[in-house]
């Protein structure tokens, strides 16, 4: 396996850097850098800039607007994306639903939905989890009963990320109670404006409104919105989850945040000396840096072997390591701020106040960021469940 960047990779990196310099609006990168909450219009604005350039959906086939980049180019793109402090893209449509549509939808459905995802016409959210169905997703109960050309949907989804902004939701619904649980599930696309849908906010530890409960009461959904075959939804659902896991390692983000950590810890003082030179703290920083380097080498190894385009149990490995590293860096960042990091300042985070109440804009969002990142070892399949996948699929236990 050859881990050296080739001449053409370096040229590509320079092209990507120039693109960010010239096209990423400063007010958006400033918001991301300051860890302030992004609004719907911020995300859509950036999405449209990338779509205009033709770089919004690198992983899609060329005929639908993909870039045709190699796995290495996509790795470089992800890294530069993080370093530029670019806002996240509308991932649920682009990276989760689109592969399912490409793999299993009818031609008519592809022609309708894919361009709308590409152009940010539809904001999608994911309706998998329910109050009694998270890790054990197959126990989901939201029912879809066929009546002529429609399904009637009743039930509840939960933890629906950014569902408050969504135009559409892709849902796993129960269409049969017969036989094994996995064989009675279907994959349904639902317009969020349909009568009978109620979205209620869940406010998280960092006082952010990022997740929701979504209730379905007698919701009429055209049968034309079914993806693939009725009762075969479990196959499509698992296919989608493989795509969800690959992105969560966030190596570029962690490299960026490690730099932020070192900068902070070099400035902070303990007994008159930089915190970064305090032996215990320095050892923890070194530990996480080594873990991150090892993760990057593993990911690059998969890229070099061409494995990143296939979805395998390696995704679980990257997810576990990547999320643990992100959490450890956020913890060290918070500790580096000392007591100033404890202040909680929603007005600053929402952009209602120009400066943090404690006078340290850099430290103000650290606690909220730390709390927010607790989610990453839970969603996309919890890390405990990923360990089960590894023990079964890689170790053969
Ligand atoms: C911030 C956030 C955003 C989310 N966004 C979405 C979204 O947009 N759409 C969506 O559908 N879902 C979303 N989820 C839901 C997420 O996928 C679930 O939380 C996750 O699958 C875990 O399910 P659960 O919360 O029901 O926990 P449970 O499944 O009840 O798990 C509880 C604990 O038991 C452990 N556990 C469970 N089963 C096993 C096992 N077999 N072996 C070992 N340990 C086990 C888990 O690791 C966990 O520690 C989101 C969750 C969070 C926190």
Coordinates of C-alpha atoms and ligand atoms in Angstrom, one line a residue:
X1 CA 0.0 0.0 0.0
X2 CA 1.4 3.4 -1.1
X3 CA 0.6 6.2 1.4
X4 CA 2.6 8.9 -0.3
X5 CA 0.7 11.8 -1.8
X6 CA 1.3 11.9 -5.6
X7 CA 2.0 15.1 -7.6
X8 CA -1.6 15.1 -8.8
X9 CA -2.9 14.8 -5.2
X10 CA -0.9 17.9 -4.2
X11 CA -2.2 19.8 -7.2
X12 CA -5.8 18.8 -6.2
X13 CA -5.2 19.9 -2.7
X14 CA -4.1 23.4 -3.9
X15 CA -7.1 23.7 -6.1
X16 CA -9.4 22.8 -3.2
X17 CA -7.7 25.3 -0.9
X18 CA -8.1 28.0 -3.5
X19 CA -11.8 27.2 -3.9
X20 CA -12.4 27.6 -0.2
X21 CA -10.4 30.9 0.0
X22 CA -12.4 32.4 -2.9
X23 CA -15.9 31.0 -2.3
X24 CA -16.5 30.2 1.4
X25 CA -18.3 33.3 2.8
X26 CA -16.3 34.6 5.8
X27 CA -19.3 35.1 8.0
X28 CA -20.1 31.4 7.6
X29 CA -16.6 30.2 8.4
X30 CA -16.4 32.6 11.3
X31 CA -19.6 31.1 12.7
X32 CA -18.2 27.6 12.4
X33 CA -14.9 28.7 13.9
X34 CA -16.7 30.3 16.9
X35 CA -18.9 27.2 17.3
X36 CA -22.0 29.4 17.0
X37 CA -25.3 27.8 16.0
X38 CA -25.9 27.8 12.2
X39 CA -29.3 28.7 10.8
X40 CA -31.2 26.8 8.1
X41 CA -30.4 29.6 5.6
X42 CA -26.6 29.3 6.4
X43 CA -26.6 25.7 5.5
X44 CA -28.7 26.1 2.3
X45 CA -26.5 29.1 1.2
X46 CA -23.3 27.1 1.5
X47 CA -24.9 24.0 -0.1
X48 CA -25.9 26.1 -3.2
X49 CA -22.4 27.5 -3.6
X50 CA -21.0 23.9 -3.6
X51 CA -23.8 22.7 -6.0
X52 CA -23.0 25.6 -8.4
X53 CA -19.3 24.5 -8.5
X54 CA -20.4 20.9 -9.0
X55 CA -18.8 19.7 -5.7
X56 CA -21.8 19.1 -3.5
X57 CA -22.1 15.4 -4.1
X58 CA -18.6 13.9 -4.6
X59 CA -19.7 10.3 -4.0
X60 CA -22.6 10.3 -6.5
X61 CA -22.2 8.7 -10.0
X62 CA -21.1 11.3 -12.6
X63 CA -24.4 11.1 -14.5
X64 CA -26.2 12.5 -11.4
X65 CA -23.7 15.2 -10.6
X66 CA -20.9 13.3 -8.9
X67 CA -17.3 14.6 -9.2
X68 CA -15.6 11.3 -10.2
X69 CA -12.9 12.0 -7.6
X70 CA -10.6 9.1 -6.5
X71 CA -10.9 7.9 -2.9
X72 CA -7.7 9.8 -2.2
X73 CA -9.1 13.1 -3.6
X74 CA -12.2 12.6 -1.5
X75 CA -10.0 12.1 1.6
X76 CA -8.1 15.4 0.7
X77 CA -11.4 17.2 0.2
X78 CA -12.8 16.1 3.6
X79 CA -9.6 17.2 5.3
X80 CA -9.4 20.7 3.6
X81 CA -13.2 21.1 4.2
X82 CA -12.6 20.8 8.0
X83 CA -9.5 23.0 7.9
X84 CA -11.5 25.7 6.1
X85 CA -14.2 25.8 8.8
X86 CA -16.9 25.2 6.2
X87 CA -20.4 24.5 7.5
X88 CA -21.6 20.9 7.2
X89 CA -23.6 20.0 4.1
X90 CA -27.2 18.6 4.2
X91 CA -26.0 15.2 4.9
X92 CA -29.3 13.3 5.3
X93 CA -30.2 13.7 1.7
X94 CA -26.8 13.8 0.1
X95 CA -25.0 11.0 2.0
X96 CA -27.7 8.8 3.5
X97 CA -30.8 8.8 1.4
X98 CA -29.1 9.3 -2.0
X99 CA -27.1 6.0 -2.0
X100 CA -30.4 4.2 -1.1
X101 CA -32.2 6.0 -4.0
X102 CA -29.3 5.2 -6.4
X103 CA -29.3 1.5 -5.3
X104 CA -33.0 0.7 -4.9
X105 CA -35.4 3.4 -6.2
X106 CA -37.3 3.4 -9.4
X107 CA -36.0 5.5 -12.3
X108 CA -38.9 8.0 -11.8
X109 CA -38.1 8.4 -8.1
X110 CA -34.4 9.0 -8.9
X111 CA -35.2 11.6 -11.5
X112 CA -37.5 13.4 -9.1
X113 CA -35.6 13.3 -5.8
X114 CA -31.9 13.3 -6.7
X115 CA -31.9 16.8 -8.5
X116 CA -33.9 18.2 -5.6
X117 CA -31.4 16.9 -3.1
X118 CA -28.5 18.3 -5.2
X119 CA -30.1 21.7 -5.4
X120 CA -31.2 21.8 -1.8
X121 CA -34.8 22.0 -2.8
X122 CA -35.7 19.4 -0.2
X123 CA -34.2 19.3 3.3
X124 CA -34.4 15.6 4.5
X125 CA -34.4 14.2 7.9
X126 CA -34.1 10.6 9.1
X127 CA -37.0 8.7 10.7
X128 CA -35.4 5.5 12.0
X129 CA -35.3 5.6 15.8
X130 CA -38.4 5.3 18.0
X131 CA -38.8 5.5 21.8
X132 CA -38.6 1.7 22.0
X133 CA -36.3 1.1 19.0
X134 CA -32.8 2.5 18.9
X135 CA -30.0 -0.1 18.8
X136 CA -32.7 -2.7 18.4
X137 CA -34.1 -1.0 15.4
X138 CA -36.0 -4.0 14.1
X139 CA -38.5 -3.6 17.0
X140 CA -39.9 -0.4 15.5
X141 CA -43.7 0.0 15.7
X142 CA -44.7 3.0 13.5
X143 CA -47.3 1.4 11.3
X144 CA -48.1 1.9 7.6
X145 CA -51.4 0.3 6.5
X146 CA -52.2 0.1 2.8
X147 CA -55.5 1.6 1.7
X148 CA -55.8 1.7 -2.1
X149 CA -53.1 4.1 -3.5
X150 CA -52.0 5.2 0.0
X151 CA -50.5 4.1 3.2
X152 CA -51.9 5.4 6.5
X153 CA -49.1 6.0 8.9
X154 CA -49.4 6.1 12.7
X155 CA -46.7 6.2 15.3
X156 CA -43.7 8.1 16.6
X157 CA -40.1 8.7 15.6
X158 CA -37.6 10.3 18.0
X159 CA -34.1 12.0 18.0
X160 CA -35.0 13.3 14.5
X161 CA -32.0 15.5 13.8
X162 CA -32.9 19.0 12.4
X163 CA -36.4 17.7 11.7
X164 CA -37.7 21.2 12.5
X165 CA -36.2 22.4 9.2
X166 CA -37.1 19.4 7.1
X167 CA -39.3 19.3 4.0
X168 CA -39.2 15.5 3.8
X169 CA -38.5 12.5 6.1
X170 CA -37.3 9.0 5.1
X171 CA -38.9 6.6 7.4
X172 CA -38.8 2.9 8.4
X173 CA -42.3 1.8 8.9
X174 CA -43.9 -1.6 9.8
X175 CA -46.0 -2.9 7.0
X176 CA -46.3 -6.5 8.3
X177 CA -46.4 -8.1 11.7
X178 CA -46.0 -11.6 10.2
X179 CA -42.7 -13.6 10.4
X180 CA -39.3 -12.3 11.6
X181 CA -39.4 -8.6 12.6
X182 CA -36.9 -7.6 9.9
X183 CA -39.1 -8.9 7.2
X184 CA -42.1 -6.6 7.9
X185 CA -40.3 -3.2 7.5
X186 CA -40.6 -0.8 4.6
X187 CA -38.8 2.3 3.5
X188 CA -41.2 5.2 3.0
X189 CA -40.6 8.9 1.9
X190 CA -43.0 11.3 3.6
X191 CA -43.7 15.0 3.0
X192 CA -43.4 16.8 6.3
X193 CA -46.3 19.1 5.4
X194 CA -48.8 16.2 5.3
X195 CA -51.6 16.7 7.7
X196 CA -51.2 14.6 10.9
X197 CA -47.5 15.2 11.4
X198 CA -46.4 17.0 14.5
X199 CA -42.7 18.0 15.3
X200 CA -41.8 18.6 18.9
X201 CA -38.3 19.9 20.0
X202 CA -36.0 18.0 22.3
X203 CA -33.6 20.4 24.0
X204 CA -30.2 18.8 24.6
X205 CA -27.6 19.2 27.4
X206 CA -26.1 22.2 25.6
X207 CA -29.5 23.8 25.4
X208 CA -29.5 23.4 21.6
X209 CA -32.5 22.6 19.5
X210 CA -31.0 20.0 17.2
X211 CA -33.2 16.9 17.7
X212 CA -37.0 16.4 17.7
X213 CA -39.8 14.0 18.3
X214 CA -42.0 13.4 15.2
X215 CA -45.6 12.1 15.6
X216 CA -47.7 10.6 12.9
X217 CA -51.4 10.6 13.3
X218 CA -53.4 9.1 10.5
X219 CA -50.9 10.4 7.9
X220 CA -51.8 9.7 4.3
X221 CA -48.7 8.8 2.1
X222 CA -48.9 7.9 -1.6
X223 CA -47.8 4.3 -2.3
X224 CA -45.6 5.9 -5.0
X225 CA -43.4 7.1 -2.1
X226 CA -42.3 3.5 -1.2
X227 CA -38.7 2.7 -2.0
X228 CA -38.0 -0.7 -3.5
X229 CA -40.3 -3.5 -2.4
X230 CA -42.8 -3.6 0.5
X231 CA -41.3 -5.4 3.5
X232 CA -37.8 -5.3 2.1
X233 CA -36.9 -2.0 3.9
X234 CA -34.5 -3.6 6.3
X235 CA -32.1 -4.4 3.5
X236 CA -32.1 -0.7 2.4
X237 CA -32.0 0.5 6.0
X238 CA -28.8 -1.4 6.7
X239 CA -27.2 -0.3 3.4
X240 CA -27.9 3.3 4.5
X241 CA -26.4 2.8 8.0
X242 CA -23.1 1.6 6.4
X243 CA -22.9 5.0 4.7
X244 CA -23.7 6.8 8.0
X245 CA -20.8 5.2 9.8
X246 CA -18.1 6.0 7.3
X247 CA -18.5 9.8 7.7
X248 CA -18.5 9.9 11.5
X249 CA -14.8 9.3 12.0
X250 CA -14.3 13.1 11.2
X251 CA -10.5 12.9 11.0
X252 CA -10.2 16.3 9.3
X253 CA -12.2 17.9 12.1
X254 CA -10.1 16.2 14.8
X255 CA -6.8 17.4 13.1
X256 CA -8.2 20.9 13.2
X257 CA -9.4 20.7 16.8
X258 CA -6.0 19.3 17.9
X259 CA -4.4 22.4 16.5
X260 CA -6.9 24.6 18.4
X261 CA -6.2 22.6 21.6
X262 CA -2.4 23.0 21.3
X263 CA -2.7 26.7 20.6
X264 CA -5.0 27.1 23.7
X265 CA -2.8 24.9 25.9
X266 CA 0.4 26.8 24.8
X267 CA -1.2 30.1 26.0
X268 CA -2.8 28.9 29.2
X269 CA -0.6 29.1 32.3
X270 CA -0.1 26.7 35.2
X271 CA 2.3 27.9 37.9
X272 CA 3.6 30.4 35.4
X273 CA 4.4 27.8 32.7
X274 CA 2.4 26.9 29.6
X275 CA -0.2 24.2 30.3
X276 CA 1.1 22.3 27.2
X277 CA 4.4 21.7 29.2
X278 CA 2.6 20.4 32.3
X279 CA 3.7 16.7 32.1
X280 CA 0.3 15.0 32.7
X281 CA -1.6 17.3 30.3
X282 CA 1.2 17.0 27.7
X283 CA 1.1 13.2 27.9
X284 CA -2.7 13.2 27.3
X285 CA -2.3 15.5 24.3
X286 CA 0.4 13.3 23.0
X287 CA -1.7 10.2 23.5
X288 CA -4.6 11.6 21.5
X289 CA -2.3 12.9 18.8
X290 CA -0.8 9.4 18.4
X291 CA -4.3 7.8 18.3
X292 CA -5.3 10.3 15.6
X293 CA -2.2 9.6 13.5
X294 CA -2.9 5.9 13.8
X295 CA -6.5 6.4 12.7
X296 CA -5.5 8.6 9.8
X297 CA -3.0 5.9 8.6
X298 CA -5.7 3.2 9.0
X299 CA -8.1 5.4 6.9
X300 CA -5.5 6.1 4.3
X301 CA -4.7 2.4 4.1
X302 CA -8.3 1.7 3.4
X303 CA -8.3 4.5 0.8
X304 CA -5.1 3.1 -0.8
X305 CA -6.7 -0.4 -0.9
X306 CA -9.8 1.1 -2.6
X307 CA -11.9 -0.2 0.3
X308 CA -13.6 3.2 1.2
X309 CA -16.0 2.8 -1.7
X310 CA -17.2 -0.5 -0.3
X311 CA -19.1 -0.6 3.0
X312 CA -17.6 -3.1 5.4
X313 CA -17.1 -3.7 9.1
X314 CA -14.0 -1.4 8.8
X315 CA -16.5 1.5 9.0
X316 CA -17.3 0.4 12.6
X317 CA -13.6 0.5 13.5
X318 CA -13.2 4.1 12.1
X319 CA -16.4 5.1 13.9
X320 CA -15.3 3.9 17.3
X321 CA -11.8 5.4 17.1
X322 CA -12.8 8.6 15.4
X323 CA -15.6 9.4 17.9
X324 CA -13.4 8.6 21.0
X325 CA -10.7 10.9 19.7
X326 CA -13.1 13.8 19.0
X327 CA -14.5 13.4 22.5
X328 CA -11.1 13.3 24.2
X329 CA -9.9 16.5 22.3
X330 CA -13.1 18.3 23.3
X331 CA -12.5 17.3 26.9
X332 CA -8.9 18.5 26.8
X333 CA -10.0 21.8 25.2
X334 CA -12.5 22.3 28.0
X335 CA -9.9 21.6 30.7
X336 CA -7.5 24.0 29.0
X337 CA -9.9 26.8 29.7
X338 CA -10.0 26.1 33.4
X339 CA -12.9 27.8 35.3
X340 CA -13.6 30.2 32.3
X341 CA -14.7 27.1 30.3
X342 CA -17.6 26.5 32.7
X343 CA -19.6 29.6 31.8
X344 CA -22.6 28.8 29.7
X345 CA -23.6 31.5 27.3
X346 CA -26.6 30.8 25.0
X347 CA -26.8 34.4 23.8
X348 CA -23.3 34.3 22.5
X349 CA -23.8 30.8 20.9
X350 CA -27.0 32.0 19.1
X351 CA -25.4 35.1 17.8
X352 CA -27.6 37.4 20.0
X353 CA -24.5 38.8 21.8
X354 CA -21.4 39.9 19.9
X355 CA -19.1 38.8 22.7
X356 CA -19.1 36.2 25.4
X357 CA -20.3 37.2 28.9
X358 CA -17.1 36.1 30.5
X359 CA -14.9 38.1 28.1
X360 CA -13.3 35.1 26.5
X361 CA -15.0 34.4 23.2
X362 CA -12.6 31.5 22.5
X363 CA -13.5 29.6 25.8
X364 CA -17.2 30.5 25.8
X365 CA -18.5 27.7 23.5
X366 CA -16.2 24.9 24.9
X367 CA -18.6 23.5 27.5
X368 CA -21.5 23.4 25.0
X369 CA -19.3 21.8 22.4
X370 CA -18.1 19.2 25.0
X371 CA -21.7 18.3 25.9
X372 CA -22.8 18.3 22.3
X373 CA -20.1 15.8 21.3
X374 CA -21.4 13.2 23.8
X375 CA -23.9 12.2 21.1
X376 CA -21.3 10.9 18.6
X377 CA -20.6 7.7 20.5
X378 CA -24.4 7.0 20.6
X379 CA -25.8 7.9 17.1
X380 CA -25.0 6.1 13.9
X381 CA -25.1 2.9 15.9
X382 CA -23.7 3.2 19.4
X383 CA -20.0 2.3 19.9
X384 CA -21.0 -0.7 22.0
X385 CA -23.0 -2.0 19.1
X386 CA -20.1 -1.3 16.7
X387 CA -17.8 -3.4 19.0
X388 CA -20.3 -6.3 18.5
X389 CA -20.1 -5.8 14.7
X390 CA -16.3 -6.0 14.9
X391 CA -16.2 -9.0 17.1
X392 CA -18.6 -10.9 14.7
X393 CA -17.5 -9.6 11.3
X394 CA -13.7 -9.0 11.8
X395 CA -12.7 -11.2 14.6
X396 CA -15.2 -14.0 13.8
X397 CA -16.2 -14.5 17.4
Ligands
LIG1 C1 -28.0 13.6 19.1 C2 -28.7 12.4 18.5 C3 -29.1 12.6 17.2 C4 -29.8 11.5 16.6 N1 -30.3 11.6 15.3 C5 -31.1 10.7 14.8 C6 -31.8 10.9 13.6 O1 -31.7 11.9 13.0 N2 -32.6 9.9 13.2 C7 -32.8 8.7 13.8 O2 -33.5 7.9 13.4 N3 -32.1 8.5 15.0 C8 -31.3 9.4 15.5 N4 -30.6 9.2 16.7 C9 -30.9 8.0 17.4 C10 -29.7 7.1 17.5 O3 -29.5 6.4 16.4 C11 -30.0 6.2 18.7 O4 -29.9 7.0 19.9 C12 -29.0 5.0 18.8 O5 -29.3 4.1 17.8 C13 -29.1 4.3 20.2 O6 -30.4 3.9 20.5 P1 -31.1 4.3 21.9 O7 -30.9 5.8 22.1 O8 -32.5 3.8 21.8 O9 -30.3 3.6 23.0 P2 -30.4 2.0 23.3 O10 -30.5 1.2 22.1 O11 -31.6 1.8 24.3 O12 -29.1 1.7 24.0 C14 -28.8 2.1 25.4 C15 -27.4 1.6 25.8 O13 -27.3 0.2 25.7 C16 -26.3 -0.2 24.8 N5 -26.7 -1.3 24.0 C17 -27.8 -1.5 23.3 N6 -27.8 -2.7 22.7 C18 -26.6 -3.3 22.9 C19 -26.0 -4.5 22.5 N7 -26.7 -5.3 21.7 N8 -24.8 -4.8 22.9 C20 -24.1 -3.9 23.7 N9 -24.7 -2.7 24.2 C21 -25.9 -2.4 23.8 C22 -26.1 1.1 23.9 O14 -24.8 1.1 23.4 C23 -26.4 2.2 24.9 O15 -25.2 2.5 25.7 C24 -29.9 10.3 17.3 C25 -29.4 10.1 18.6 C26 -28.8 11.2 19.2 C27 -28.3 11.1 20.6

